[in-house]
Coordinates of C-alpha atoms in Angstrom, one line a residue:
Chain A
M431 CA 30.5 13.1 38.7
K432 CA 30.0 9.3 38.9
L433 CA 27.3 7.5 37.0
T434 CA 25.0 5.2 39.0
V435 CA 25.5 1.5 38.7
A436 CA 22.0 1.2 37.3
E437 CA 22.9 3.6 34.5
V438 CA 26.0 1.5 33.7
E439 CA 23.9 -1.7 33.7
H440 CA 21.4 -0.1 31.3
V441 CA 24.0 0.9 28.9
A442 CA 25.7 -2.5 29.2
R443 CA 22.5 -4.3 28.4
L444 CA 21.9 -2.1 25.3
A445 CA 25.4 -3.0 24.1
R446 CA 24.9 -6.7 25.1
L447 CA 27.8 -6.6 27.5
E448 CA 28.1 -8.6 30.7
L449 CA 30.0 -6.8 33.4
T450 CA 31.2 -7.9 36.8
E451 CA 30.3 -5.8 39.9
D452 CA 33.9 -4.5 40.0
E453 CA 33.7 -3.4 36.3
K454 CA 30.4 -1.7 36.9
N455 CA 31.9 0.4 39.6
L456 CA 35.0 1.1 37.6
F457 CA 33.1 2.1 34.5
A458 CA 30.7 4.2 36.5
G459 CA 33.6 6.4 37.5
Q460 CA 35.3 6.4 34.1
M461 CA 32.2 7.2 32.1
G462 CA 31.3 9.8 34.6
A463 CA 34.7 11.4 34.1
I464 CA 34.2 11.4 30.3
L465 CA 30.8 13.0 30.5
G466 CA 32.2 15.6 33.0
Y467 CA 34.9 16.5 30.5
V468 CA 32.5 16.9 27.6
K469 CA 30.2 18.9 29.9
K470 CA 32.7 21.7 29.6
L471 CA 31.1 22.6 26.3
N472 CA 28.0 23.7 28.2
E473 CA 29.9 26.7 29.3
L474 CA 29.8 28.0 25.7
N475 CA 26.8 30.0 24.4
T476 CA 25.5 28.0 21.4
D477 CA 22.2 29.8 20.9
D478 CA 22.8 30.7 17.3
I479 CA 24.7 27.7 16.2
L480 CA 23.0 24.8 14.4
P481 CA 23.7 21.3 15.8
T482 CA 26.6 19.7 13.8
S483 CA 25.4 16.6 12.0
H484 CA 28.5 16.1 9.9
A485 CA 32.1 17.0 10.2
V486 CA 32.7 17.5 6.5
P487 CA 31.2 20.6 4.8
M488 CA 29.6 18.6 2.0
E489 CA 26.1 17.7 0.9
N490 CA 24.2 15.6 -1.7
A491 CA 26.6 12.7 -2.4
F492 CA 24.5 10.6 -4.7
R493 CA 24.7 7.5 -6.8
A494 CA 22.4 6.8 -9.7
D495 CA 19.8 4.0 -9.4
Q496 CA 21.9 1.4 -11.2
T497 CA 22.6 -2.1 -10.2
C498 CA 26.0 -3.6 -10.1
P499 CA 27.1 -7.2 -9.6
S500 CA 26.8 -8.5 -6.0
I501 CA 29.7 -10.5 -4.5
G502 CA 28.1 -13.9 -4.7
I503 CA 26.7 -16.2 -2.0
D504 CA 29.9 -18.0 -1.2
K505 CA 31.8 -14.7 -0.6
A506 CA 28.9 -13.3 1.4
L507 CA 28.8 -16.3 3.7
A508 CA 32.6 -16.9 3.9
N509 CA 32.9 -15.4 7.4
A510 CA 29.7 -16.9 8.8
P511 CA 30.3 -19.0 11.9
K512 CA 27.8 -21.4 10.5
R513 CA 26.0 -21.7 7.1
V514 CA 22.9 -23.7 6.2
D515 CA 22.2 -23.8 2.4
S516 CA 22.5 -20.2 1.3
F517 CA 21.5 -18.9 4.8
Y518 CA 23.5 -17.6 7.7
Y519 CA 22.6 -19.8 10.6
V520 CA 21.8 -18.1 13.9
P521 CA 20.5 -19.6 17.2
K522 CA 16.7 -19.5 17.4
V523 CA 15.3 -16.0 17.9
I524 CA 12.4 -16.4 20.3
E525 CA 9.6 -13.9 20.3
Chain B
M734 CA -18.5 3.4 30.3
K735 CA -18.1 4.2 26.7
Y736 CA -14.6 4.3 25.2
Q737 CA -13.0 6.2 22.3
P738 CA -10.2 4.3 20.4
V739 CA -7.3 6.4 19.2
I740 CA -5.2 5.0 16.3
G741 CA -2.1 6.1 14.5
L742 CA -0.4 4.2 11.7
E743 CA 3.2 3.8 10.7
I744 CA 3.2 2.6 7.1
H745 CA 6.3 1.1 5.5
V746 CA 6.4 1.5 1.7
Q747 CA 9.1 -0.4 -0.2
L748 CA 10.3 1.7 -3.1
L749 CA 10.4 0.5 -6.6
T750 CA 14.1 1.3 -7.3
D751 CA 16.3 -1.1 -9.3
S752 CA 19.1 -1.0 -6.8
K753 CA 19.3 -0.7 -3.0
I754 CA 19.3 2.6 -1.1
F755 CA 23.0 2.7 -0.2
C756 CA 24.6 0.2 -2.6
G757 CA 24.2 -1.2 -6.2
C758 CA 22.8 -4.6 -5.3
S759 CA 19.5 -5.5 -7.0
T760 CA 16.2 -5.2 -5.1
K761 CA 14.5 -7.9 -7.1
F762 CA 12.2 -10.1 -4.9
G763 CA 12.6 -13.9 -4.7
A764 CA 16.3 -14.4 -5.6
E765 CA 18.3 -17.1 -3.9
P766 CA 19.1 -16.1 -0.3
N767 CA 22.1 -13.8 0.1
S768 CA 22.8 -13.7 -3.6
Q769 CA 22.0 -9.9 -3.7
T770 CA 24.5 -8.7 -1.2
C771 CA 27.8 -6.8 -1.0
P772 CA 30.1 -5.4 1.7
V773 CA 27.7 -2.4 2.2
C774 CA 24.5 -4.2 2.8
L775 CA 26.3 -7.0 4.7
G776 CA 27.6 -4.3 7.1
L777 CA 31.2 -5.3 6.6
P778 CA 33.8 -3.0 8.3
G779 CA 35.0 -0.2 6.2
A780 CA 32.2 -0.3 3.6
L781 CA 30.8 3.1 2.7
P782 CA 27.1 3.6 1.9
V783 CA 26.3 6.0 -0.9
F784 CA 22.8 7.3 -1.2
N785 CA 20.6 6.4 -4.2
E786 CA 19.3 9.7 -5.6
K787 CA 16.0 8.1 -6.8
V788 CA 15.0 7.4 -3.3
A789 CA 14.9 11.1 -2.6
E790 CA 13.0 11.6 -5.8
F791 CA 10.4 9.1 -4.8
A792 CA 10.2 10.5 -1.2
I793 CA 9.6 14.0 -2.6
K794 CA 6.8 12.6 -4.9
A795 CA 5.1 10.9 -1.9
G796 CA 5.5 14.1 0.2
L797 CA 3.9 16.3 -2.5
A798 CA 1.1 13.9 -3.1
T799 CA 0.3 13.9 0.6
N800 CA 0.5 17.7 1.1
C801 CA 3.7 17.6 3.1
T802 CA 6.4 20.2 3.3
I803 CA 9.6 19.1 1.8
S804 CA 12.5 19.8 4.1
P805 CA 15.2 21.9 2.4
R806 CA 17.8 20.0 4.5
S807 CA 17.5 16.5 5.9
I808 CA 20.0 14.1 7.5
F809 CA 20.4 10.4 8.0
A810 CA 20.7 8.9 11.5
R811 CA 21.7 5.5 13.0
K812 CA 19.0 3.7 14.9
N813 CA 20.9 1.3 17.2
Y814 CA 19.6 -2.1 18.2
F815 CA 20.6 -5.7 17.9
Y816 CA 18.7 -8.3 15.9
P817 CA 20.0 -11.1 13.7
D818 CA 18.4 -9.5 10.6
L819 CA 20.3 -6.3 11.1
P820 CA 24.0 -6.9 10.1
K821 CA 25.4 -3.5 11.1
G822 CA 23.8 -3.4 14.6
Y823 CA 22.1 -0.2 13.5
Q824 CA 19.6 0.7 10.8
I825 CA 20.2 3.8 8.7
S826 CA 17.1 5.9 9.0
Q827 CA 16.1 9.5 9.6
F828 CA 15.2 10.9 13.0
E829 CA 15.6 14.6 13.4
E830 CA 15.1 16.4 10.1
P831 CA 13.2 13.8 8.0
I832 CA 12.6 14.6 4.3
C833 CA 8.9 15.4 4.6
L834 CA 6.9 17.0 7.4
K835 CA 3.3 18.0 8.3
G836 CA 1.1 16.6 5.5
W837 CA -2.5 15.5 5.4
L838 CA -5.0 13.4 3.5
D839 CA -8.8 13.5 3.4
I840 CA -10.6 10.2 3.9
Q841 CA -14.2 9.4 3.3
V842 CA -16.1 8.6 6.5
D843 CA -19.8 8.3 7.3
G844 CA -20.3 12.0 7.9
G845 CA -18.3 13.1 4.8
L846 CA -14.6 14.0 4.6
K847 CA -12.2 13.7 7.5
R848 CA -8.7 15.2 7.4
I849 CA -6.0 12.9 8.7
G850 CA -2.7 14.5 9.6
I851 CA 0.6 13.1 8.5
T852 CA 3.4 13.8 11.0
R853 CA 6.3 12.9 8.8
I854 CA 7.7 10.8 6.0
H855 CA 11.3 9.5 6.3
M856 CA 13.6 7.3 4.3
E857 CA 15.4 4.3 5.7
E858 CA 16.9 0.9 4.8
D859 CA 15.0 -2.3 5.3
A860 CA 16.4 -5.1 7.4
G861 CA 17.0 -8.7 6.2
K862 CA 14.7 -11.6 6.6
L863 CA 14.7 -14.4 9.2
V864 CA 13.6 -17.8 8.1
H865 CA 12.4 -20.4 10.6
G866 CA 11.7 -24.1 10.4
D867 CA 10.9 -25.8 7.1
I868 CA 14.5 -26.0 5.9
S869 CA 16.6 -29.0 7.0
G870 CA 19.4 -27.8 9.3
L871 CA 17.4 -24.9 10.6
E872 CA 15.2 -26.9 13.0
D873 CA 17.0 -25.5 16.0
G874 CA 17.9 -22.1 14.7
S875 CA 17.0 -19.5 12.1
G876 CA 18.3 -18.7 8.7
V877 CA 19.2 -15.1 7.8
D878 CA 18.7 -13.8 4.3
L879 CA 20.2 -10.4 3.7
N880 CA 18.8 -9.8 0.2
R881 CA 16.2 -7.4 1.6
A882 CA 18.7 -5.6 3.8
C883 CA 19.3 -2.1 2.6
T884 CA 16.2 -2.1 0.3
P885 CA 14.8 1.5 0.3
L886 CA 11.7 2.2 2.4
L887 CA 9.6 5.2 3.2
E888 CA 7.9 5.3 6.6
I889 CA 4.8 7.4 6.6
V890 CA 3.7 8.3 10.1
S891 CA 0.2 9.5 10.7
E892 CA -1.0 11.7 13.6
P893 CA -3.2 9.8 16.1
D894 CA -6.2 11.2 14.2
L895 CA -7.9 7.9 13.4
R896 CA -10.9 6.9 15.7
S897 CA -11.9 3.5 14.5
A898 CA -10.6 0.4 12.6
D899 CA -12.7 1.5 9.6
E900 CA -11.1 5.0 9.5
A901 CA -7.6 3.4 9.8
I902 CA -8.4 1.1 6.8
A903 CA -9.8 4.0 4.8
Y904 CA -6.6 5.9 5.4
L905 CA -4.3 2.9 4.7
K906 CA -6.1 2.2 1.5
K907 CA -5.7 5.9 0.4
I908 CA -2.0 5.8 1.1
H909 CA -1.8 2.5 -0.8
Q910 CA -3.6 4.0 -3.7
I911 CA -1.4 7.0 -3.8
V912 CA 2.0 5.2 -3.7
T913 CA 1.0 2.7 -6.3
W914 CA -0.5 5.5 -8.4
L915 CA 2.8 7.4 -8.2
G916 CA 4.6 4.2 -9.3
I917 CA 6.9 4.4 -6.4
C918 CA 5.7 1.1 -4.8
D919 CA 4.2 -2.1 -6.2
G920 CA 1.8 -2.2 -3.2
N921 CA 2.2 -6.0 -2.8
M922 CA 1.2 -6.6 0.8
E923 CA 1.9 -10.4 0.7
E924 CA 5.5 -9.9 -0.3
G925 CA 5.8 -7.2 2.3
S926 CA 6.3 -4.2 -0.1
F927 CA 3.5 -2.4 1.8
R928 CA 3.1 -3.0 5.5
C929 CA 1.8 -1.3 8.5
D930 CA 2.2 -1.0 12.3
A931 CA -0.7 0.3 14.2
N932 CA -0.5 2.3 17.5
V933 CA -3.8 1.7 19.3
S934 CA -5.1 3.1 22.6
V935 CA -8.4 3.8 24.2
M936 CA -9.7 6.6 26.4
P937 CA -13.0 7.3 28.1
A938 CA -15.4 8.9 25.5
G939 CA -15.1 12.7 25.8
S940 CA -11.7 12.6 27.4
Q941 CA -8.9 14.7 26.0
T942 CA -6.1 12.6 27.4
F943 CA -5.0 9.6 25.3
G944 CA -4.6 6.2 27.0
T945 CA -1.4 4.2 27.0
R946 CA -0.8 2.7 23.5
A947 CA 0.2 -0.7 22.3
E948 CA 2.0 -1.1 18.9
I949 CA 0.9 -3.9 16.7
K950 CA 3.6 -4.9 14.3
N951 CA 3.7 -5.8 10.6
V952 CA 0.2 -6.9 9.6
N953 CA 0.1 -8.0 6.0
S954 CA -3.3 -7.5 4.6
F955 CA -6.1 -4.9 4.9
K956 CA -8.4 -7.5 6.4
F957 CA -5.9 -8.4 9.1
V958 CA -5.1 -4.8 9.9
K959 CA -8.8 -4.3 10.6
Q960 CA -9.1 -7.5 12.6
A961 CA -5.9 -6.7 14.6
I962 CA -7.1 -3.1 15.5
E963 CA -10.6 -4.3 16.4
H964 CA -9.3 -7.0 18.6
E965 CA -6.8 -4.7 20.3
I966 CA -9.4 -2.1 21.0
E967 CA -11.6 -4.8 22.6
R968 CA -8.7 -6.3 24.6
Q969 CA -7.7 -2.9 26.0
I970 CA -11.3 -2.1 27.0
D971 CA -11.8 -5.5 28.7
L972 CA -8.5 -5.0 30.5
I973 CA -9.5 -1.6 31.8
E974 CA -13.0 -2.7 32.8
D975 CA -11.5 -5.5 34.8
G976 CA -9.4 -3.0 36.7
G977 CA -6.1 -3.6 34.8
T978 CA -3.9 -1.1 33.0
V979 CA -2.6 -1.1 29.5
V980 CA 1.2 -1.3 29.2
Q981 CA 3.1 0.2 26.5
E982 CA 4.5 -2.7 24.4
T983 CA 4.9 -4.2 21.1
R984 CA 2.3 -6.8 20.1
L985 CA 2.1 -9.3 17.3
F986 CA -1.1 -10.2 15.4
D987 CA -1.8 -13.8 14.9
P988 CA -4.0 -14.3 11.9
N989 CA -5.0 -17.8 12.9
S990 CA -6.5 -16.8 16.2
G991 CA -7.4 -13.2 15.2
K992 CA -5.7 -12.0 18.4
T993 CA -2.7 -9.9 19.3
R994 CA -0.1 -11.2 21.8
S995 CA 2.7 -9.5 23.6
M996 CA 6.3 -9.6 22.2
R997 CA 8.2 -10.0 25.4
G998 CA 11.7 -8.7 25.9
K999 CA 11.3 -5.7 23.5
E1000 CA 10.7 -3.1 26.3
E1001 CA 14.3 -1.9 26.5
A1002 CA 14.7 -2.1 22.7
H1003 CA 13.0 1.3 22.4
D1004 CA 16.1 3.0 23.6
Y1005 CA 17.6 3.4 20.1
R1006 CA 20.2 6.1 20.8
Y1007 CA 19.8 7.8 17.4
F1008 CA 22.7 9.9 16.2
P1009 CA 23.6 11.4 12.8
D1010 CA 25.3 8.9 10.5
P1011 CA 28.8 10.2 9.8
D1012 CA 29.0 8.1 6.6
L1013 CA 26.3 10.1 4.9
V1014 CA 26.3 13.8 4.2
P1015 CA 23.2 15.9 4.5
L1016 CA 20.6 15.9 1.8
V1017 CA 19.8 19.4 0.5
I1018 CA 16.7 19.8 -1.7
D1019 CA 16.3 23.2 -3.3
D1020 CA 13.1 24.7 -4.7
A1021 CA 14.0 23.9 -8.3
W1022 CA 14.2 20.3 -7.5
V1023 CA 10.8 20.3 -5.7
Q1024 CA 9.3 22.2 -8.5
R1025 CA 10.6 19.8 -11.1
V1026 CA 9.2 16.8 -9.2
R1027 CA 5.9 18.6 -8.8
S1028 CA 5.6 19.3 -12.5
E1029 CA 6.2 15.6 -13.2
L1030 CA 3.6 14.4 -10.8
P1031 CA 0.8 12.5 -12.6
E1032 CA -2.8 13.7 -12.1
L1033 CA -3.8 12.3 -8.8
P1034 CA -7.0 10.3 -8.0
E1035 CA -8.8 13.3 -6.4
Q1036 CA -8.1 15.6 -9.4
K1037 CA -9.1 12.8 -11.8
I1038 CA -12.4 12.3 -10.0
M1039 CA -13.3 15.9 -10.4
R1040 CA -12.2 16.0 -14.0
F1041 CA -14.1 12.8 -14.9
T1042 CA -17.4 14.1 -13.4
D1043 CA -16.9 17.4 -15.2
E1044 CA -15.6 16.3 -18.5
Y1045 CA -17.4 13.0 -19.1
G1046 CA -20.6 13.8 -17.1
I1047 CA -20.4 10.7 -15.0
P1048 CA -21.6 10.5 -11.3
A1049 CA -19.1 11.0 -8.6
Y1050 CA -19.6 7.4 -7.5
D1051 CA -18.5 6.1 -11.0
A1052 CA -15.5 8.4 -11.0
E1053 CA -14.4 7.1 -7.7
V1054 CA -14.7 3.5 -8.7
L1055 CA -12.9 4.2 -12.0
T1056 CA -10.0 5.9 -10.3
A1057 CA -9.4 3.0 -7.8
S1058 CA -6.1 2.4 -9.7
R1059 CA -4.2 4.3 -12.3
P1060 CA -4.4 1.6 -15.0
L1061 CA -8.1 1.4 -14.6
A1062 CA -8.6 5.2 -14.9
E1063 CA -6.3 5.2 -17.9
Y1064 CA -8.3 2.4 -19.5
Y1065 CA -11.5 4.3 -19.0
E1066 CA -10.2 7.5 -20.4
E1067 CA -8.7 5.9 -23.4
C1068 CA -12.0 4.1 -24.2
V1069 CA -14.1 7.2 -23.6
T1070 CA -11.9 9.3 -25.9
L1071 CA -12.6 6.8 -28.7
N1072 CA -16.3 6.4 -27.9
G1073 CA -17.4 9.7 -26.4
N1074 CA -20.3 8.3 -24.3
G1075 CA -18.9 8.7 -20.8
K1076 CA -21.7 7.0 -18.9
A1077 CA -22.0 4.0 -21.3
V1078 CA -18.3 3.4 -21.1
S1079 CA -18.4 3.8 -17.3
N1080 CA -21.2 1.2 -17.1
W1081 CA -19.3 -1.3 -19.2
V1082 CA -15.9 -0.8 -17.4
M1083 CA -17.5 -1.1 -13.9
G1084 CA -19.8 -3.9 -15.1
E1085 CA -18.7 -6.4 -17.6
L1086 CA -15.0 -5.6 -17.7
T1087 CA -14.6 -5.6 -13.9
R1088 CA -16.6 -8.8 -13.7
A1089 CA -14.4 -10.5 -16.3
L1090 CA -11.2 -9.2 -14.7
N1091 CA -12.4 -10.6 -11.3
D1092 CA -13.4 -13.9 -12.8
S1093 CA -10.2 -14.4 -14.6
G1094 CA -7.9 -12.8 -12.0
A1095 CA -6.2 -10.9 -14.8
S1096 CA -4.8 -7.5 -14.2
I1097 CA -6.2 -4.7 -16.4
D1098 CA -2.9 -4.1 -18.3
K1099 CA -3.1 -7.6 -19.6
C1100 CA -6.8 -7.4 -20.4
P1101 CA -7.6 -9.1 -23.8
V1102 CA -10.4 -6.6 -24.4
T1103 CA -8.5 -3.4 -25.1
P1104 CA -10.0 0.0 -24.7
R1105 CA -10.3 0.2 -28.5
L1106 CA -12.1 -3.1 -28.8
L1107 CA -14.6 -2.0 -26.1
A1108 CA -15.1 1.3 -27.8
E1109 CA -15.8 -0.5 -31.1
L1110 CA -18.3 -2.7 -29.3
L1111 CA -20.1 0.3 -27.8
K1112 CA -20.3 1.9 -31.3
L1113 CA -22.1 -1.2 -32.5
I1114 CA -24.7 -0.7 -29.8
D1115 CA -25.0 3.0 -30.5
S1116 CA -25.6 2.4 -34.2
G1117 CA -28.2 -0.2 -33.5
T1118 CA -26.3 -3.0 -35.1
I1119 CA -26.5 -5.1 -32.0
S1120 CA -28.6 -4.9 -28.8
G1121 CA -27.1 -4.3 -25.4
K1122 CA -27.9 -7.9 -24.5
I1123 CA -26.1 -9.4 -27.5
A1124 CA -23.2 -7.0 -26.8
K1125 CA -22.5 -9.0 -23.6
T1126 CA -22.2 -12.2 -25.7
V1127 CA -19.9 -10.4 -28.1
F1128 CA -17.9 -9.1 -25.1
D1129 CA -17.3 -12.6 -23.7
E1130 CA -16.2 -13.8 -27.2
M1131 CA -13.8 -10.8 -27.5
W1132 CA -12.4 -11.7 -24.1
R1133 CA -11.8 -15.3 -25.2
S1134 CA -10.5 -14.6 -28.7
G1135 CA -9.4 -11.0 -28.8
K1136 CA -11.3 -10.7 -32.1
E1137 CA -12.8 -7.5 -33.4
P1138 CA -16.4 -7.1 -32.3
G1139 CA -17.6 -6.4 -35.8
K1140 CA -16.1 -9.6 -37.0
I1141 CA -17.7 -11.6 -34.2
V1142 CA -21.1 -10.1 -34.9
E1143 CA -20.7 -11.0 -38.6
E1144 CA -19.3 -14.5 -38.0
Q1145 CA -22.0 -15.5 -35.5
G1146 CA -24.8 -13.7 -37.3
L1147 CA -25.6 -11.5 -34.3
I1148 CA -26.8 -8.4 -36.1
Q1149 CA -29.8 -7.0 -34.5
V1150 CA -33.1 -7.4 -36.4
S1151 CA -34.6 -4.0 -36.8
D1152 CA -36.8 -5.0 -39.8
S1153 CA -40.3 -4.5 -38.5
G1154 CA -41.7 -7.0 -41.0
A1155 CA -39.5 -9.8 -39.7
I1156 CA -40.3 -8.9 -36.1
E1157 CA -44.0 -8.7 -36.8
A1158 CA -43.9 -12.2 -38.3
I1159 CA -42.4 -13.5 -35.1
I1160 CA -44.9 -11.7 -33.0
D1161 CA -47.8 -13.1 -35.0
E1162 CA -46.5 -16.6 -34.5
I1163 CA -46.1 -16.2 -30.8
L1164 CA -49.5 -14.6 -30.3
A1165 CA -51.1 -17.4 -32.3
R1166 CA -49.4 -20.0 -30.3
E1167 CA -50.1 -18.4 -26.9
A1168 CA -53.8 -17.6 -27.6
E1169 CA -54.8 -18.3 -24.0
Q1170 CA -52.3 -15.8 -22.5
V1171 CA -53.3 -13.3 -25.1
A1172 CA -56.9 -13.5 -24.0
E1173 CA -55.9 -13.1 -20.4
Y1174 CA -53.8 -10.1 -21.3
R1175 CA -56.6 -8.5 -23.1
S1176 CA -59.0 -9.1 -20.2
G1177 CA -56.7 -6.9 -18.1
K1178 CA -53.8 -9.0 -16.9
E1179 CA -51.2 -6.6 -18.2
K1180 CA -48.3 -8.1 -16.3
L1181 CA -48.2 -10.7 -19.1
F1182 CA -46.6 -8.2 -21.4
G1183 CA -43.1 -9.1 -20.1
F1184 CA -43.8 -12.8 -20.9
F1185 CA -44.6 -11.9 -24.6
V1186 CA -41.4 -9.8 -24.9
G1187 CA -39.4 -12.7 -23.5
Q1188 CA -41.0 -15.2 -25.9
V1189 CA -40.3 -12.9 -28.9
M1190 CA -36.7 -12.3 -27.9
K1191 CA -36.2 -16.0 -27.4
A1192 CA -37.6 -16.8 -30.8
S1193 CA -35.3 -14.2 -32.4
K1194 CA -32.3 -15.7 -30.4
G1195 CA -31.9 -12.3 -28.7
K1196 CA -31.4 -10.5 -31.9
A1197 CA -34.6 -8.6 -32.2
N1198 CA -34.4 -4.9 -31.5
P1199 CA -35.9 -4.6 -28.0
A1200 CA -37.4 -1.2 -28.5
L1201 CA -39.1 -2.3 -31.7
V1202 CA -40.4 -5.5 -30.1
N1203 CA -42.0 -3.5 -27.3
E1204 CA -43.6 -1.0 -29.7
L1205 CA -44.9 -3.7 -32.1
L1206 CA -46.1 -6.0 -29.4
L1207 CA -48.0 -3.2 -27.7
K1208 CA -49.7 -2.3 -31.0
K1209 CA -50.6 -5.9 -31.8
L1210 CA -51.9 -6.8 -28.4
N1211 CA -54.1 -3.8 -28.3
E1212 CA -55.5 -4.3 -31.7

């Protein structure tokens, strides 16, 4: 079951990926194969089974509302491609 | 054709926790950019978010105060989209199974009460802040400050039950009152602690099918929310009348022009691909927890209004004004406990005190005239020591100096003159001086009575007991 090229383009756009026509065709086949494989699960009857939201059988992992020291501006910005004052610099976001 | 607007609100409430929702960084407003960050809120690889229990506590409070059902089990989800203020590329939020469901609030509308449904309340993290212009080096780009990233928010989503901008504002104000009352949010709209998106559509009057809606983003004052909704309703009606169709889109309100404009390029962004966040385990809330929070809820405005009218015998209108905020209601109650005269205290709190607070811009918890001082002042009126008029002078002096009212009265010699001999002497003097007016009065021009009262009060520097002045004047003039 192949995905359509339009579906691949949509998913690529959401992931901010630029694909060539060849890649779109390639991924349409590959992604279709993955979905086809997972589709096998539809053969099971899951009427009485709650959707799994977590793989670990655990609940209520909390921390108290207490502050702890932050890492500091220089560390926070250490990996930034560009820094202006104490800000991360990013190209203009146009709305 | 006549049109019916349909409005739903999504309200973002920033919670008053000390630390962020998934890490220990401070939530304090106004710190140097990026100084309150760590691997978790920066979205660095491998960092593990751990949920701040107080956020659940606050969410349960908000849910109970808005008649919601508290979900016994709720989960966190990732909302995926790209934006420079969102370091992880997803926002941790709740999608399926939010913490509160199906609540309601009653708002006051022209015809009485109207019930507005609340679809859900969910918990989520805030994004960072983008800074444009102003700073040198940022002329061509934007600065990103991630101090606000990971700050806890509640999103309160209403049903599309609102039918006008006024109803939307009444509902918004009610939510604002409740969350500040509960002490879970500071309510500061300018700093963004309380903000609102409005979904607006119009349909032909009488229709059952809603029109296509536009979403107006982040409007930061009650006034602007009203303007934005009113403008958007008008825009959609004009569009339809001209043969156009409304498109589903996100619009921004521009306070300078009072108009909304389209935010292009956000159409596809609505495909958020939510899925459960594997880093966070489910939140399970048992009855005992809900009951404990319920038992710790403060008395809410509506309950207070009922009790104030009952217990202190004040009109419903007064009770509503006095419960506008929790500190105001507490001020009133403290004062009335000391003084006992519910209506007199109400008049002073709604009158002089509110005026003085407005004039000075002070908040009530920093008010120099404490409930005890105001109660003392009212006692001086009750006992006839000073007149109500002089009391206003004393009030202003208390406001300035914080001195005891009794002391002010003594120092400035403001004690009311209730000695009939002394008042009669003043009256005689006035009547002798104003012989002409007296003659006019006696020949039937009774309106002049007020003039005489005024003259006597003036001569006594406001200190004469007004009731006694009236009585004695009447007697003398009719002699």
